Tab-separated table of C-alpha atoms in Angstrom:
chain	number	residue	atom	x	y	z
A	14	SER	CA	-2.861	-79.790	-5.392
A	15	GLU	CA	0.704	-78.370	-4.504
A	16	ARG	CA	2.644	-76.335	-6.730
A	17	ALA	CA	6.615	-75.951	-6.816
A	18	PHE	CA	5.775	-72.084	-8.820
A	19	ALA	CA	2.076	-71.339	-6.345
A	20	TRP	CA	3.097	-67.859	-6.677
A	21	VAL	CA	3.276	-67.720	-10.182
A	22	PRO	CA	0.411	-68.036	-12.721
A	23	SER	CA	0.113	-71.716	-14.455
A	24	GLU	CA	0.006	-69.117	-17.889
A	25	ARG	CA	2.957	-67.515	-16.937
A	26	LEU	CA	4.759	-70.434	-16.774
A	27	GLU	CA	3.344	-72.030	-19.889
A	28	GLN	CA	3.892	-68.774	-21.851
A	29	ASP	CA	8.036	-68.676	-19.956
A	30	PHE	CA	8.101	-72.080	-20.819
A	31	ALA	CA	7.401	-71.790	-24.585
A	32	ASP	CA	10.017	-68.782	-24.834
A	33	PHE	CA	12.141	-70.161	-23.162
A	34	THR	CA	12.191	-73.698	-25.644
A	35	LEU	CA	11.511	-71.326	-29.438
A	36	GLY	CA	14.286	-69.456	-28.505
A	37	LEU	CA	16.712	-72.939	-28.033
A	38	THR	CA	18.119	-72.965	-31.350
A	39	THR	CA	20.198	-76.141	-32.680
A	40	PHE	CA	23.946	-75.743	-33.817
A	41	ASN	CA	22.209	-76.655	-37.388
A	42	ASP	CA	19.701	-73.734	-37.224
A	43	ARG	CA	22.829	-71.249	-36.353
A	44	VAL	CA	24.488	-72.689	-39.709
A	45	ARG	CA	21.744	-72.228	-41.182
A	46	GLN	CA	21.257	-68.701	-40.069
A	47	GLY	CA	24.872	-67.886	-40.567
A	48	VAL	CA	24.787	-68.862	-43.732
A	49	GLU	CA	22.089	-66.675	-44.743
A	50	GLU	CA	22.980	-63.066	-43.160
A	51	TYR	CA	26.201	-64.023	-45.018
A	52	ALA	CA	24.663	-64.355	-48.248
A	53	ALA	CA	22.947	-61.018	-47.543
A	54	GLY	CA	25.598	-59.159	-46.131
A	55	ARG	CA	24.778	-58.726	-42.649
A	56	LEU	CA	28.665	-59.997	-41.757
A	57	LEU	CA	28.407	-58.528	-37.829
A	58	GLU	CA	24.562	-61.315	-37.710
A	59	ALA	CA	26.620	-64.381	-39.658
A	60	GLU	CA	29.996	-63.560	-37.175
A	61	VAL	CA	27.519	-63.403	-34.138
A	62	SER	CA	25.613	-66.498	-35.748
A	63	PHE	CA	29.063	-68.804	-36.844
A	64	ARG	CA	30.516	-67.372	-33.504
A	65	GLU	CA	27.614	-69.173	-31.371
A	66	ALA	CA	27.480	-72.591	-33.657
A	67	LEU	CA	30.845	-73.140	-32.668
A	68	VAL	CA	29.821	-72.562	-28.904
A	69	LEU	CA	27.376	-75.501	-29.458
A	70	ARG	CA	30.262	-77.511	-31.171
A	71	GLU	CA	33.913	-76.830	-32.290
A	72	ASP	CA	34.170	-79.781	-34.611
A	73	SER	CA	32.589	-78.676	-37.329
A	74	TYR	CA	34.345	-76.671	-40.584
A	75	ILE	CA	31.268	-75.114	-41.423
A	76	PRO	CA	31.961	-72.132	-39.030
A	77	HIS	CA	35.267	-71.683	-39.401
A	78	TYR	CA	35.254	-71.193	-42.909
A	79	TYR	CA	32.720	-68.620	-43.227
A	80	LEU	CA	34.201	-67.099	-40.185
A	81	GLY	CA	37.727	-67.449	-42.111
A	82	LEU	CA	35.715	-65.960	-45.073
A	83	ILE	CA	33.658	-62.868	-42.682
A	84	LEU	CA	38.089	-61.862	-41.639
A	85	TYR	CA	38.818	-61.081	-44.586
A	86	GLN	CA	36.655	-59.334	-45.911
A	87	LYS	CA	37.016	-57.499	-42.468
A	88	ARG	CA	40.825	-57.209	-43.409
A	89	THR	CA	41.469	-58.791	-40.274
A	90	TYR	CA	43.923	-61.260	-42.676
A	91	ALA	CA	45.984	-63.291	-40.147
A	92	GLU	CA	42.669	-64.078	-38.348
A	93	ALA	CA	41.035	-64.577	-41.603
A	94	ALA	CA	44.117	-67.220	-41.924
A	95	GLU	CA	43.858	-69.145	-38.555
A	96	GLN	CA	39.925	-69.978	-39.541
A	97	TYR	CA	40.490	-71.099	-42.768
A	98	LEU	CA	42.932	-73.364	-41.623
A	99	ARG	CA	41.142	-74.762	-38.700
A	100	ALA	CA	38.319	-75.253	-41.152
A	101	ARG	CA	41.608	-77.593	-43.451
A	102	GLU	CA	41.790	-79.269	-40.184
A	103	LEU	CA	38.459	-80.440	-39.534
A	104	GLY	CA	37.918	-81.722	-43.148
A	105	VAL	CA	37.061	-78.343	-45.374
A	106	GLU	CA	37.754	-79.422	-49.287
A	107	ALA	CA	41.974	-78.939	-49.899
A	108	ALA	CA	41.543	-77.115	-53.088
A	109	LEU	CA	38.761	-74.476	-51.799
A	110	VAL	CA	40.345	-73.300	-48.242
A	111	SER	CA	44.210	-73.539	-49.914
A	112	TYR	CA	42.842	-71.108	-52.811
A	113	ALA	CA	41.113	-68.929	-49.553
A	114	LEU	CA	44.433	-69.108	-47.777
A	115	GLY	CA	46.127	-67.824	-51.342
A	116	VAL	CA	43.810	-65.264	-51.545
A	117	ASN	CA	44.341	-63.939	-48.307
A	118	ALA	CA	47.887	-63.965	-47.666
A	119	PHE	CA	47.638	-62.052	-51.552
A	120	ALA	CA	45.095	-59.010	-49.998
A	121	ASP	CA	47.844	-59.274	-46.960
A	122	GLN	CA	50.625	-59.033	-49.224
A	123	GLN	CA	52.230	-62.334	-47.755
A	124	TYR	CA	52.899	-62.839	-51.724
A	125	ASP	CA	55.219	-65.696	-50.590
A	126	GLU	CA	52.679	-67.376	-48.856
A	127	ALA	CA	50.378	-66.554	-51.061
A	128	VAL	CA	52.009	-68.352	-54.205
A	129	GLN	CA	52.296	-71.397	-52.083
A	130	PHE	CA	48.586	-72.078	-51.277
A	131	LEU	CA	47.569	-70.904	-54.847
A	132	LYS	CA	49.966	-73.066	-56.278
A	133	GLU	CA	48.639	-75.607	-53.831
A	134	ALA	CA	44.888	-75.071	-54.859
A	135	LYS	CA	45.987	-76.001	-58.527
A	136	ALA	CA	47.900	-78.946	-57.947
A	137	ALA	CA	43.904	-80.080	-55.953
A	138	ASP	CA	41.630	-78.761	-58.413
A	139	PRO	CA	42.597	-77.424	-61.476
A	140	ALA	CA	39.515	-77.446	-63.149
A	141	ALA	CA	38.312	-75.212	-60.626
A	142	TYR	CA	41.371	-72.913	-59.457
A	143	GLY	CA	43.600	-73.309	-63.019
A	144	ALA	CA	43.127	-70.235	-64.409
A	145	LYS	CA	42.016	-68.360	-61.272
A	146	VAL	CA	45.437	-69.496	-59.240
A	147	ASP	CA	47.114	-68.080	-62.612
A	148	THR	CA	45.509	-64.949	-63.039
A	149	LEU	CA	46.694	-64.037	-59.531
A	150	LEU	CA	49.978	-65.302	-59.856
A	151	GLY	CA	50.648	-63.062	-62.864
A	152	ARG	CA	49.309	-60.504	-60.438
A	153	ILE	CA	52.120	-61.212	-57.845
A	154	GLU	CA	54.469	-61.492	-60.323
A	155	VAL	CA	54.064	-57.831	-60.852
A	156	LEU	CA	53.323	-56.401	-57.240
A	157	ARG	CA	56.883	-58.155	-56.297
């Protein structure tokens, strides 16, 4: 029988195809991998995984939120804020992202912005964020 790739041994074609299909990962695979890498402190690898996930699917808040966390840790606060804001647009919990934006602004010494976001977080979920927000607001008053 004639084959389109007659010059390539069939075993090699089968192995190449198996390698190719195993190399295909889904959006969920990339996100799961990113979360695991982030939890293990491998920020560079996690960032790559989340950016790859966004190539596959731009409409999920999860990669944006985690990229915000990573960029915050890298002290690239403006980029972190962009990721958090995109996560908010896509539906991440309001209190969570407001708190993240507040902490990010605080770290960037943008105290007015920090106060605004922190108060939003406290208003949205006082039980989860009230005490933390009050502590940060107290620190901001001292620093101003």
